[in-house]
Coordinates of C-alpha atoms in Angstrom, one line a residue:
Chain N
X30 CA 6.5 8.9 -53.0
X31 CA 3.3 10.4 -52.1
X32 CA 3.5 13.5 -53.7
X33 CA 4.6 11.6 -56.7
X34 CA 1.5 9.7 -57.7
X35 CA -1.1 12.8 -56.2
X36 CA -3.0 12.8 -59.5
X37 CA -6.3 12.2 -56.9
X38 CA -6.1 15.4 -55.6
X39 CA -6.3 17.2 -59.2
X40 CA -9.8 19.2 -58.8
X41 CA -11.0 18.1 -55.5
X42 CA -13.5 20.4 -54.1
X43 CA -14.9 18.8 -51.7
X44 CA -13.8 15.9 -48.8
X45 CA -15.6 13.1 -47.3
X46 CA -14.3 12.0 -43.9
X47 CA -14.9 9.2 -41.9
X48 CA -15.1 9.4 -38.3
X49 CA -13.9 6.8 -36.2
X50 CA -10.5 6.0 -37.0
X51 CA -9.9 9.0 -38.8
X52 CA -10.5 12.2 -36.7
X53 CA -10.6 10.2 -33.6
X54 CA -10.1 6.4 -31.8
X55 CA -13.2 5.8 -29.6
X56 CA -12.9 4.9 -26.0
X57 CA -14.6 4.8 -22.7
X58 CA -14.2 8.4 -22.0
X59 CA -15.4 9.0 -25.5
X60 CA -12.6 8.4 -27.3
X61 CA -9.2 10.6 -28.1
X62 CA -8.5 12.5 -31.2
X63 CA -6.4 11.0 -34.1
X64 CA -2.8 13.4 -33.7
X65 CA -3.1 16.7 -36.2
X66 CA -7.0 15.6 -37.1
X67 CA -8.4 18.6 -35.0
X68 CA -6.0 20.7 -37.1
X69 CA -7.0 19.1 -40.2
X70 CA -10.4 20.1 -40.3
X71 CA -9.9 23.7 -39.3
X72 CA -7.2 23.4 -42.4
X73 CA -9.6 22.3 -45.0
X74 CA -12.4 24.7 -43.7
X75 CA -10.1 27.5 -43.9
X76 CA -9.1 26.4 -47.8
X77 CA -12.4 26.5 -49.0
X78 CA -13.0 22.8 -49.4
X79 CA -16.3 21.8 -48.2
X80 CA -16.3 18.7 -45.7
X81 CA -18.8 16.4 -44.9
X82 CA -18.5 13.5 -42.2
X83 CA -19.7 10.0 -43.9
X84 CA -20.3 7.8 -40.9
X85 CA -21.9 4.7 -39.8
X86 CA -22.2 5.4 -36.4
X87 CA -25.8 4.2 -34.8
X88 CA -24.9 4.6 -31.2
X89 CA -25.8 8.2 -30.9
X90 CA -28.3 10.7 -32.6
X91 CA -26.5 12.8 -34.7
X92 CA -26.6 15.6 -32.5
X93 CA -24.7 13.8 -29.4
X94 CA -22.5 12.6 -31.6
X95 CA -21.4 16.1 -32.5
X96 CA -21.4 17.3 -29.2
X97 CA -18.7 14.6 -28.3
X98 CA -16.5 15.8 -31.7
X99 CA -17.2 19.2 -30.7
X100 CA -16.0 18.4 -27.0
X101 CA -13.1 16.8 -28.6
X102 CA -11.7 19.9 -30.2
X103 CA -13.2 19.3 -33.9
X104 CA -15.5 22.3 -35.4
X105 CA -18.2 20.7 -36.6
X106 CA -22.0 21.1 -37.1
X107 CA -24.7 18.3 -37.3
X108 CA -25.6 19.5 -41.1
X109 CA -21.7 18.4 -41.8
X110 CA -22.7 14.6 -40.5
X111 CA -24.3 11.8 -43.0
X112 CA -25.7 9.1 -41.1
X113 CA -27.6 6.2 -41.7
X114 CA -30.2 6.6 -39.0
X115 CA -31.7 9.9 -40.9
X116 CA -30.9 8.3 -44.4
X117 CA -33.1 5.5 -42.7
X118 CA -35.9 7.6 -41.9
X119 CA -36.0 9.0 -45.0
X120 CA -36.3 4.6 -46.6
X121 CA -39.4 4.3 -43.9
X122 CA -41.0 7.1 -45.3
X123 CA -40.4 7.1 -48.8
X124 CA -41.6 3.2 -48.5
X125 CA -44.7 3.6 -45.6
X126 CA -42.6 0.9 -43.7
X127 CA -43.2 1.1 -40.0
X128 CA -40.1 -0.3 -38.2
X129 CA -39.7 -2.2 -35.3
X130 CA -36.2 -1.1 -34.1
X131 CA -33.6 -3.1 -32.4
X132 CA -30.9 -0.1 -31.7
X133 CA -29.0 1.2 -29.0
X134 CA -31.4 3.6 -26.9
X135 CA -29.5 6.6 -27.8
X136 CA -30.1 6.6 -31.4
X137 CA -33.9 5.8 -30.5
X138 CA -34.5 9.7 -30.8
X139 CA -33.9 9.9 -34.6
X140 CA -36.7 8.2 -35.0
X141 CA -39.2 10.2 -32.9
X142 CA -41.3 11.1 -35.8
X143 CA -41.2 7.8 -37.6
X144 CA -44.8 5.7 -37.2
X145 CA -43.8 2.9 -35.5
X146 CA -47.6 1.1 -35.1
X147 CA -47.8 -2.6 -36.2
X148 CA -44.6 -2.8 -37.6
X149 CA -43.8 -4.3 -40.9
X150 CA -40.0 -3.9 -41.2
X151 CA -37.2 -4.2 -38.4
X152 CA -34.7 -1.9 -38.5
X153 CA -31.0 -3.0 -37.0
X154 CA -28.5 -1.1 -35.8
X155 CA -25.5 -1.8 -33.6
X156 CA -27.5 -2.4 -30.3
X157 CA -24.8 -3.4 -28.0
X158 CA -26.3 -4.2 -24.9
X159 CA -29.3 -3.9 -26.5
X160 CA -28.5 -7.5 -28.8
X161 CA -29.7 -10.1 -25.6
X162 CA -31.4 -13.2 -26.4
X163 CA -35.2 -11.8 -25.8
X164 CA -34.8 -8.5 -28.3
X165 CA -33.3 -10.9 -31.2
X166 CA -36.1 -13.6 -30.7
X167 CA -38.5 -10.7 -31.2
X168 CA -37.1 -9.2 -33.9
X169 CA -36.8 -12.1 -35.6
X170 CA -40.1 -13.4 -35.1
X171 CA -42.1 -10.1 -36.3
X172 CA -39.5 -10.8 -39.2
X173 CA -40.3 -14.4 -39.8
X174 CA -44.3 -13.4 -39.4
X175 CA -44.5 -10.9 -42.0
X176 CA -45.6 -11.9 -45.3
X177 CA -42.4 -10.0 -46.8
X178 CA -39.8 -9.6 -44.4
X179 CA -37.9 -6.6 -44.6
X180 CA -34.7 -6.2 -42.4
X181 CA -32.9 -2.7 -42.8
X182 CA -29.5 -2.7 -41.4
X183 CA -27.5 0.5 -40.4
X184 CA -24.3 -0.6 -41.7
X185 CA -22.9 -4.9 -42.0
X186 CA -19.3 -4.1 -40.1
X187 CA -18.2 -7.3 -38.8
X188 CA -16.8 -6.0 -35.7
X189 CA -14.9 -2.6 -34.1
X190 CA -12.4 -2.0 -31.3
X191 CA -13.2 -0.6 -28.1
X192 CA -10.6 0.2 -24.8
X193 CA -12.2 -2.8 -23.7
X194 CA -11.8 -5.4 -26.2
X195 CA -13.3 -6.1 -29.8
X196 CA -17.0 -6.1 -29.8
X197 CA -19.4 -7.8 -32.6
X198 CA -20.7 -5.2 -34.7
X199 CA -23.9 -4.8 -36.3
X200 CA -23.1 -7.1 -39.7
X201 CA -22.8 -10.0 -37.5
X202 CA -27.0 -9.7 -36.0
X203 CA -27.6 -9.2 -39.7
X204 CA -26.2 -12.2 -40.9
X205 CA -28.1 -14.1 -37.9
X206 CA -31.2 -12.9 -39.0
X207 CA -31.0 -12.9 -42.8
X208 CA -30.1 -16.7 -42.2
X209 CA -32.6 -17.3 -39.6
X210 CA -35.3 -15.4 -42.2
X211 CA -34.2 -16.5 -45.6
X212 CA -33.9 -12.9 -46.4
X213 CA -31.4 -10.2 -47.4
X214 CA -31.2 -7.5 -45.8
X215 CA -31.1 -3.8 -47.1
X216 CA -28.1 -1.8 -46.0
X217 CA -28.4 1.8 -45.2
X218 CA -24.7 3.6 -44.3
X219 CA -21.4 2.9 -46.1
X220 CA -20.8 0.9 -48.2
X221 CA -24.4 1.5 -49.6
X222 CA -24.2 3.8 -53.3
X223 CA -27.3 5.4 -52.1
X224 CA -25.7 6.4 -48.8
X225 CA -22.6 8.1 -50.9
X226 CA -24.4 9.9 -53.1
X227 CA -26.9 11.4 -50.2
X228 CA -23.1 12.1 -48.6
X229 CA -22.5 13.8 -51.8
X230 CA -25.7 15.4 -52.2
X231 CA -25.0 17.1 -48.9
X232 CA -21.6 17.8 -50.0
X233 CA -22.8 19.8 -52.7
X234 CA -20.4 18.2 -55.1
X235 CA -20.3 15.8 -57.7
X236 CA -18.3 12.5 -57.5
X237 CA -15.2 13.0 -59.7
X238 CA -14.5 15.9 -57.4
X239 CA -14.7 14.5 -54.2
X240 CA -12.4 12.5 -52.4
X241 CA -13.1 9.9 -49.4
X242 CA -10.7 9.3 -46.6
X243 CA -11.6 6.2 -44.5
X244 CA -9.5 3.6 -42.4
X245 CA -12.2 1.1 -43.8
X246 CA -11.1 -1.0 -47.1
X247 CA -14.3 -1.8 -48.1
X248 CA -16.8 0.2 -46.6
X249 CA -15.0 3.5 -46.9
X250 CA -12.5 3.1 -50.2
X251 CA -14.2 0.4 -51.6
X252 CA -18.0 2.2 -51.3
X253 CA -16.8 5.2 -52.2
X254 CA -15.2 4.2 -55.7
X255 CA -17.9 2.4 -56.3
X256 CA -19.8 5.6 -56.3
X257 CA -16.7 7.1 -59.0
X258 CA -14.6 9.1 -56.5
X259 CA -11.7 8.7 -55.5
X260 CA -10.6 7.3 -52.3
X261 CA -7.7 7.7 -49.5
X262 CA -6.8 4.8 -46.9
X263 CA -5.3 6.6 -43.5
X264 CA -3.2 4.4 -41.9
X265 CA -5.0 5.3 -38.9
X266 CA -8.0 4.3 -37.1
X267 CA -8.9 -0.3 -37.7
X268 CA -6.0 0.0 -41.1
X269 CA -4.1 -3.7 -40.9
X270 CA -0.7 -3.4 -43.3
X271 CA -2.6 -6.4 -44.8
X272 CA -4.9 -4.4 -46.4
X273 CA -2.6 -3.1 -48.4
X274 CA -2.9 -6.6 -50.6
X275 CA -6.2 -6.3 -50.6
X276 CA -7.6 -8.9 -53.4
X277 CA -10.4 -6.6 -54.7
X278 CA -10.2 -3.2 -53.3
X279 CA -7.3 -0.7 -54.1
X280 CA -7.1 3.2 -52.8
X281 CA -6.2 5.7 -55.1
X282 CA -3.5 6.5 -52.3
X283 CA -2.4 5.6 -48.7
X284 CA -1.7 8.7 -46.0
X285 CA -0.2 8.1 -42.9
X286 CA -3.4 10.1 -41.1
X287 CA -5.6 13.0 -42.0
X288 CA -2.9 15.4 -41.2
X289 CA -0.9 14.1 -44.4
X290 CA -3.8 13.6 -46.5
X291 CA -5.0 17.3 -45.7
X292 CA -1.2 18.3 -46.4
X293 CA -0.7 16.9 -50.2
X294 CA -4.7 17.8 -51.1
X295 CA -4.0 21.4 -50.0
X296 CA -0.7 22.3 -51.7
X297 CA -2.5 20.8 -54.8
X298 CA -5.0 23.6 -54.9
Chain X
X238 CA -51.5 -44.5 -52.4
X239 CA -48.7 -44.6 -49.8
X240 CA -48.5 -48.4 -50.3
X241 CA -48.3 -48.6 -54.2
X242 CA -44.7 -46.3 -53.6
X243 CA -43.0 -48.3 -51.0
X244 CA -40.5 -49.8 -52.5
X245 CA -38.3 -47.9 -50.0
X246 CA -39.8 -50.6 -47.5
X247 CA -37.9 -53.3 -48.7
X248 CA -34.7 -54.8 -47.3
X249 CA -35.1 -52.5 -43.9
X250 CA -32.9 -53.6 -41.2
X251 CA -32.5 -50.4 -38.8
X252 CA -34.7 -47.2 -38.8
X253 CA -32.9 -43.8 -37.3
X254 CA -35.7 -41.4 -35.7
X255 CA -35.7 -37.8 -35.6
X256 CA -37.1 -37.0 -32.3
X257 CA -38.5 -33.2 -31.6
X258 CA -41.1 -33.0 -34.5
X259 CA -41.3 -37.2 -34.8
X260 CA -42.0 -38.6 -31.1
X261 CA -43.1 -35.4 -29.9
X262 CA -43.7 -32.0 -29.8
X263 CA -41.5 -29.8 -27.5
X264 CA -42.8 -27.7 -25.1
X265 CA -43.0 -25.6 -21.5
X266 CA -43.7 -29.0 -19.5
X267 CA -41.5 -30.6 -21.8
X268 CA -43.4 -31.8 -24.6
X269 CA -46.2 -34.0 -25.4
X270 CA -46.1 -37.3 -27.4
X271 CA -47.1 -37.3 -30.7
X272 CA -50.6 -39.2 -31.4
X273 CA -49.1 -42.9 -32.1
X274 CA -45.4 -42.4 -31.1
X275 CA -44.9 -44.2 -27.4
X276 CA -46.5 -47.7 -29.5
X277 CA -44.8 -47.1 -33.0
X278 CA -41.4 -47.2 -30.5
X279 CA -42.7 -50.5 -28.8
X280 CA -43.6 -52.1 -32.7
X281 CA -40.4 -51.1 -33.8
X282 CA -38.4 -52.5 -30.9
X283 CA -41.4 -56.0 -31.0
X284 CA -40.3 -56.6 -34.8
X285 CA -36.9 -57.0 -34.2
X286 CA -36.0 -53.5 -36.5
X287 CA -32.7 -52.3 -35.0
X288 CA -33.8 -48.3 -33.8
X289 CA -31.7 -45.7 -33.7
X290 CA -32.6 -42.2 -32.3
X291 CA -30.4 -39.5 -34.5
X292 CA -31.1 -36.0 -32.5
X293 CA -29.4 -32.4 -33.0
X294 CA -30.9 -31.7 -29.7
X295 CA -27.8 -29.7 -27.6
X296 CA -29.8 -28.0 -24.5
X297 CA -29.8 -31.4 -22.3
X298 CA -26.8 -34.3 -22.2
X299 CA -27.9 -37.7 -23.5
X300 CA -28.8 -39.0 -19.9
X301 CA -31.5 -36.0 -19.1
X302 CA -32.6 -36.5 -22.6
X303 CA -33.6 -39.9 -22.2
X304 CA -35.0 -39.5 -18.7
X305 CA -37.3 -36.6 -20.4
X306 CA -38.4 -39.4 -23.0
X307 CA -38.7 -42.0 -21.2
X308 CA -41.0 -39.6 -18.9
X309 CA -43.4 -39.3 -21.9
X310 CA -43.7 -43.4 -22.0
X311 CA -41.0 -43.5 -24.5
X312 CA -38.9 -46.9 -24.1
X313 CA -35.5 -45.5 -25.3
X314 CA -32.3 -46.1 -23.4
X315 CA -28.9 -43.9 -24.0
X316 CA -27.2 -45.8 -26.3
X317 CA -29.8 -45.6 -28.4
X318 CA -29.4 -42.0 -29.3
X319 CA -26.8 -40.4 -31.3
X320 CA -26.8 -36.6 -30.5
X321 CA -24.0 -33.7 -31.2
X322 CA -22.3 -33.6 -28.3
X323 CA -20.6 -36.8 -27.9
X324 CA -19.6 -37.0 -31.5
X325 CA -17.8 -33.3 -31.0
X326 CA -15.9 -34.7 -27.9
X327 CA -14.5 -37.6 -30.4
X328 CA -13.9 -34.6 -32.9
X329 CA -12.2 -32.3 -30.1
X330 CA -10.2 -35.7 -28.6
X331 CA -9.0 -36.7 -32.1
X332 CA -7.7 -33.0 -33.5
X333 CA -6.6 -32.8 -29.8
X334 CA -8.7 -29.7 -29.7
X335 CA -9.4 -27.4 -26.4
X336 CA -12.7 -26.0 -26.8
X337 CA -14.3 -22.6 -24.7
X338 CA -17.9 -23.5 -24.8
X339 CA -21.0 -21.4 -25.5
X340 CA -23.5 -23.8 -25.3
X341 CA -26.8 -24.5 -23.1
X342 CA -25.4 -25.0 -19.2
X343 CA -27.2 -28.1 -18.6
X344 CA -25.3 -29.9 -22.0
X345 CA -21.8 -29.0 -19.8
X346 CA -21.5 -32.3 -18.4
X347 CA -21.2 -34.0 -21.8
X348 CA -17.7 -32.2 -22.1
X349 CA -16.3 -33.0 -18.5
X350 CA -13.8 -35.1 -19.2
X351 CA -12.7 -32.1 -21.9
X352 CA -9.4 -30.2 -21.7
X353 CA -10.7 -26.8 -22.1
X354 CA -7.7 -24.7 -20.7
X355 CA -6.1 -21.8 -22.8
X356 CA -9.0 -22.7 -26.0
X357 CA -7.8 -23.1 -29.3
X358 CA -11.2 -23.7 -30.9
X359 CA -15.0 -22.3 -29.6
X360 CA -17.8 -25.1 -29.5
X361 CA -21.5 -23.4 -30.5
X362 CA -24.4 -25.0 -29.6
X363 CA -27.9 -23.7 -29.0
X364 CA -27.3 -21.4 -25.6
X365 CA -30.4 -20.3 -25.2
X366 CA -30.5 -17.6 -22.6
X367 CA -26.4 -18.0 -22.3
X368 CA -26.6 -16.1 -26.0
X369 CA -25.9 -13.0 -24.4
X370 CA -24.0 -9.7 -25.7
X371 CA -21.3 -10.7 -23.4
X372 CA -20.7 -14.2 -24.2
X373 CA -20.9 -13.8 -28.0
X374 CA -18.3 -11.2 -27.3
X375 CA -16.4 -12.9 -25.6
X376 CA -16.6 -16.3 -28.2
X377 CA -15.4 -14.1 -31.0
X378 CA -13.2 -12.4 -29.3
X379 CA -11.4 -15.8 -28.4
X380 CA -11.8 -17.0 -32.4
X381 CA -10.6 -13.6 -33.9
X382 CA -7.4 -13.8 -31.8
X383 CA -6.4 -17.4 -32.9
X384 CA -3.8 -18.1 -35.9
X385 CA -6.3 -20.0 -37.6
X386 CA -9.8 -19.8 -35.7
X387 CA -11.6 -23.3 -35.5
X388 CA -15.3 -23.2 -34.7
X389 CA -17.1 -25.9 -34.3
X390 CA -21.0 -25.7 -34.4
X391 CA -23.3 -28.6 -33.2
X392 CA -25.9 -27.9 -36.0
X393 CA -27.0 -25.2 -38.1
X394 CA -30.5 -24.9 -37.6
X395 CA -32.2 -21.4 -38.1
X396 CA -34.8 -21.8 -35.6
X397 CA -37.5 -24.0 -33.8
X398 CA -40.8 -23.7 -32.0
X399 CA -42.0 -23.6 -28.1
X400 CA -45.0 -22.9 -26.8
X401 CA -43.7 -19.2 -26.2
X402 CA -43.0 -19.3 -29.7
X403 CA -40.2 -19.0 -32.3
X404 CA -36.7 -19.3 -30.8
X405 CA -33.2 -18.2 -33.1
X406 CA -31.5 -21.7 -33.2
X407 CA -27.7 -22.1 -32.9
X408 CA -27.4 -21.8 -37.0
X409 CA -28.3 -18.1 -36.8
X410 CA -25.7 -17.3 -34.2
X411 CA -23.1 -19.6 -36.2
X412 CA -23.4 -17.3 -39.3
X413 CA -22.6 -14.3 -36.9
X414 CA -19.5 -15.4 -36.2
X415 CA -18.9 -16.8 -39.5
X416 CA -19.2 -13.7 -40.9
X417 CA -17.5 -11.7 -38.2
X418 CA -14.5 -13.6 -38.2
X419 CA -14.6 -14.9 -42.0
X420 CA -14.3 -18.0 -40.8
X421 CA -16.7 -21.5 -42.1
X422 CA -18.2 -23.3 -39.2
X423 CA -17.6 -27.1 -39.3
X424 CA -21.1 -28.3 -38.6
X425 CA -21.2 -31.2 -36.2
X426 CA -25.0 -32.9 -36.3
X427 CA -27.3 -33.5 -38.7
X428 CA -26.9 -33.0 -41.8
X429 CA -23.3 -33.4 -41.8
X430 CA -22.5 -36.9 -43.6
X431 CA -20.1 -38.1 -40.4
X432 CA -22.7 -37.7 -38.3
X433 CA -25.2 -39.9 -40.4
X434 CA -22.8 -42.4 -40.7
X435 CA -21.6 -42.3 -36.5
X436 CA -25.5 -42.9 -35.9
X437 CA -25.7 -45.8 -38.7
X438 CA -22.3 -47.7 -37.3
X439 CA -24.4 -47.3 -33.6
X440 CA -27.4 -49.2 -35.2
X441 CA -24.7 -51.6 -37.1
X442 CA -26.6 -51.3 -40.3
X443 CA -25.3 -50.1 -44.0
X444 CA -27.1 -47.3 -45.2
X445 CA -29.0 -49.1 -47.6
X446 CA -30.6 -51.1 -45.3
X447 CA -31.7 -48.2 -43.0
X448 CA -34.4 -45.6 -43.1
X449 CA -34.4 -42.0 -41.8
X450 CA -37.7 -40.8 -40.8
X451 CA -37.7 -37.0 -39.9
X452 CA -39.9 -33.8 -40.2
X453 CA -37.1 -31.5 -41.2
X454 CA -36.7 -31.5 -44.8
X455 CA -32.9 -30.8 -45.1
X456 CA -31.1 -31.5 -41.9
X457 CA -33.2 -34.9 -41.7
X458 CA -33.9 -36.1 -45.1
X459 CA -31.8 -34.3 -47.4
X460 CA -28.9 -35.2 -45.0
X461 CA -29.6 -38.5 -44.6
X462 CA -30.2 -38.9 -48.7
X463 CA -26.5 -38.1 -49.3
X464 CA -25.4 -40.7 -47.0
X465 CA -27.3 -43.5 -49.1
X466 CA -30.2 -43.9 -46.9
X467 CA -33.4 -43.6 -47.8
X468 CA -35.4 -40.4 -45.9
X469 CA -39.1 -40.4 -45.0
X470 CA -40.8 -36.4 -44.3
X471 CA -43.9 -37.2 -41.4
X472 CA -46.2 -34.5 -41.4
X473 CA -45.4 -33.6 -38.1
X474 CA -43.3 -30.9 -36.5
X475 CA -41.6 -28.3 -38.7
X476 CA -43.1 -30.1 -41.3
X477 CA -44.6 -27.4 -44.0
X478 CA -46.7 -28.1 -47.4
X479 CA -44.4 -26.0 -48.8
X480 CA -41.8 -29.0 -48.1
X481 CA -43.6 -30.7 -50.8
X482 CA -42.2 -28.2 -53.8
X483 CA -38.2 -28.1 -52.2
X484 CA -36.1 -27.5 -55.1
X485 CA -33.5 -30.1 -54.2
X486 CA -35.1 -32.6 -51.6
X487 CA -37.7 -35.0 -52.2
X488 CA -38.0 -37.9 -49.4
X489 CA -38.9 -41.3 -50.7
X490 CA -42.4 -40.9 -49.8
X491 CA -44.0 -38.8 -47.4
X492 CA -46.2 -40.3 -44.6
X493 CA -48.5 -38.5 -41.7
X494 CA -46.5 -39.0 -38.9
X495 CA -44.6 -42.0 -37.1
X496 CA -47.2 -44.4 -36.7
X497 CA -48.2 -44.7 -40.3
X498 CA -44.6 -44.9 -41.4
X499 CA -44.3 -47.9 -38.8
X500 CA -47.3 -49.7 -40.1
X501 CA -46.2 -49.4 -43.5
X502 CA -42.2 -51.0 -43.3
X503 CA -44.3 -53.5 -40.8
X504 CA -46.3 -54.6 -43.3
X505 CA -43.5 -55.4 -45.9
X506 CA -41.5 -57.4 -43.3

């Protein structure tokens, strides 16, 4: 059934992958690879296809966060990671914005070189222990003192899956201050078009011959065809068989995993 | 000025009060009067006006509350306030609903007599310092694993002043879990409609007959409007000039705090 309605992987050239969910399920020892993902990626490397990893993890700078894929089997380099802390950085300083951040302490390194003086944006990210009462207060009060407010959020998930239970994900502090503020926030990762296209960009290909493979209905397929690829959901990773009748948003194909996906795109070359 | 436009004067029977922003301000010590307040109360009470206090205030039960007011030389007794709490029990007791709470610890005691074993709905009020990571965590985590998650939010303010400054009010932390769970709060205070008409049954008087005098534009006076009342903005509190050009809510007539308002439906007595 697959292999009969493959016209997606017709001149593919190059793959965009999310992370979580699709090359591996995080946990408290740093999460467990996806079965046959490791193999995956060594598969597409060695067919030629370029890859790039599209993520919207802000709990780690990028380079930790490929020395955990690394140390989970997957060959990877930090060049092959898009994320919306450096696409963030690249906002501040296109704009002059000066951001107060409210992110986890591991991702405060990306923004090292960033001029962080008398702020006059906040930027959010997915904080976790980092969202108590006092840090939103602040934020939320340099937000509601600035003539403009300007709130930059590193993703709007609603919430994600740990081995210890669902946790509220960055979205859900963005909605409390957008509310709180009267304002509407700026999103920087997936689902953002500008956040595909610098994916792309990166990629080195153009959109019709890329494909996206995400567990995420909207923020992976959905983004990504928004940007005029074409888009894979793995059944893998945070995918609910009610997606499947999703009212707005339909993949080009479902795959099982990676493993399958990588399997059909490559005997299509 | 004032007087040529008080047509909303006539008929009075029953005036329901706002209280932070109207008889005082809130603070560290908590609060001071506002100029006026403590004798516009005693008037009121003199002229045989039936009074009403109609409060969204959730960090004290009604018995503290009044002891704090009647500290400040306020002669207010509990009956005479109509606040969130109570009027989600008679909501929880009717939809024989089994709340978890995330609310301030020192409003507790208004759901004693509450069955709250194995939850089937989450009750938000303004925590304060109990909004941490953990218990918004855990809150949606309870609401995301019921069939059909009920939350139940005593008001939906966005924020409110202490002397330490801006604090997030429960609204903000409502539209977080909204949004995480894709759920609509049902908003139990002002400006819901049963609310306004729970406080008007206490003072015993038809809604044509009563004023609301507040400083909040929409939870006080736009609320209050769509109940049949007429709504009076003092220049107190939260009050902002901006108030003055709302796109949808225009009170009856504007006044510069309590006292004036008092002398004014005195006057046409």
């Amino acid at each position: 059934a697959a292999m009969a309605s493959c016209g997606w992987a017709r001149a593919v050239r190059g793959l965009l992958l999310d992370v979580s969910g699709v090359l591996y399920d995080s946990g408290a020892d740093g999460g467990v690879p996806i079965a046959g993902s490791v193999e995956a990626v060594r598969r597409i490397k060695a067919s030629g296809l370029k890859l790039q990893l599209c993520t919207n993890e802000t709990q780690a700078t990028r380079e930790n966060f490929v020395r955990k894929l690394r140390a989970l089997g997957f060959d990877i380099s930090v060049s092959e990671v898009t994320a919306p802390a450096p696409a963030a950085c690249r906002l501040l300083r296109e704009r002059g914005l000066r951001p107060h951040l409210l992110v986890h302490d591991d991702l405060v390194p990306e923004f090292a070189e960033i001029d962080k003086t008398n702020p006059n944006c906040v930027v959010l990210g997915d904080a976790a222990e980092n969202f108590t009462y006092e840090n939103l207060n602040k934020a939320f009060r340099l937000l509601i003192g600035m003539e403009k407010p300007v709130l930059i959020s590193l993703g709007k998930g609603r919430y994600y899956k740990e081995t210890d239970g669902l946790k509220l994900d960055v979205g859900a502090y963005m909605k409390a201050l957008e509310y709180a503020c009267d304002v509407q926030a700026e999103v920087v990762g997936k689902p953002a078009k500008r956040f595909f296209e610098s994916a792309l960009a990166e990629l080195g290909v153009p959109p019709e011959q890329a494909i996206m493979i995400g567990d995420d209905i909207m923020n992976d397929v959905g983004g990504a065809q928004q940007c005029g690829m074409r888009a894979l959901q793995v059944r893998t990773g945070k995918y609910r068989p009610s997606d499947e009748n999703h009212p707005e948003v339909k993949p080009d194909a479902y795959v099982n995993n990676l493993a399958e996906a990588v399997d059909i795109i490559l005997q299509q070359l």
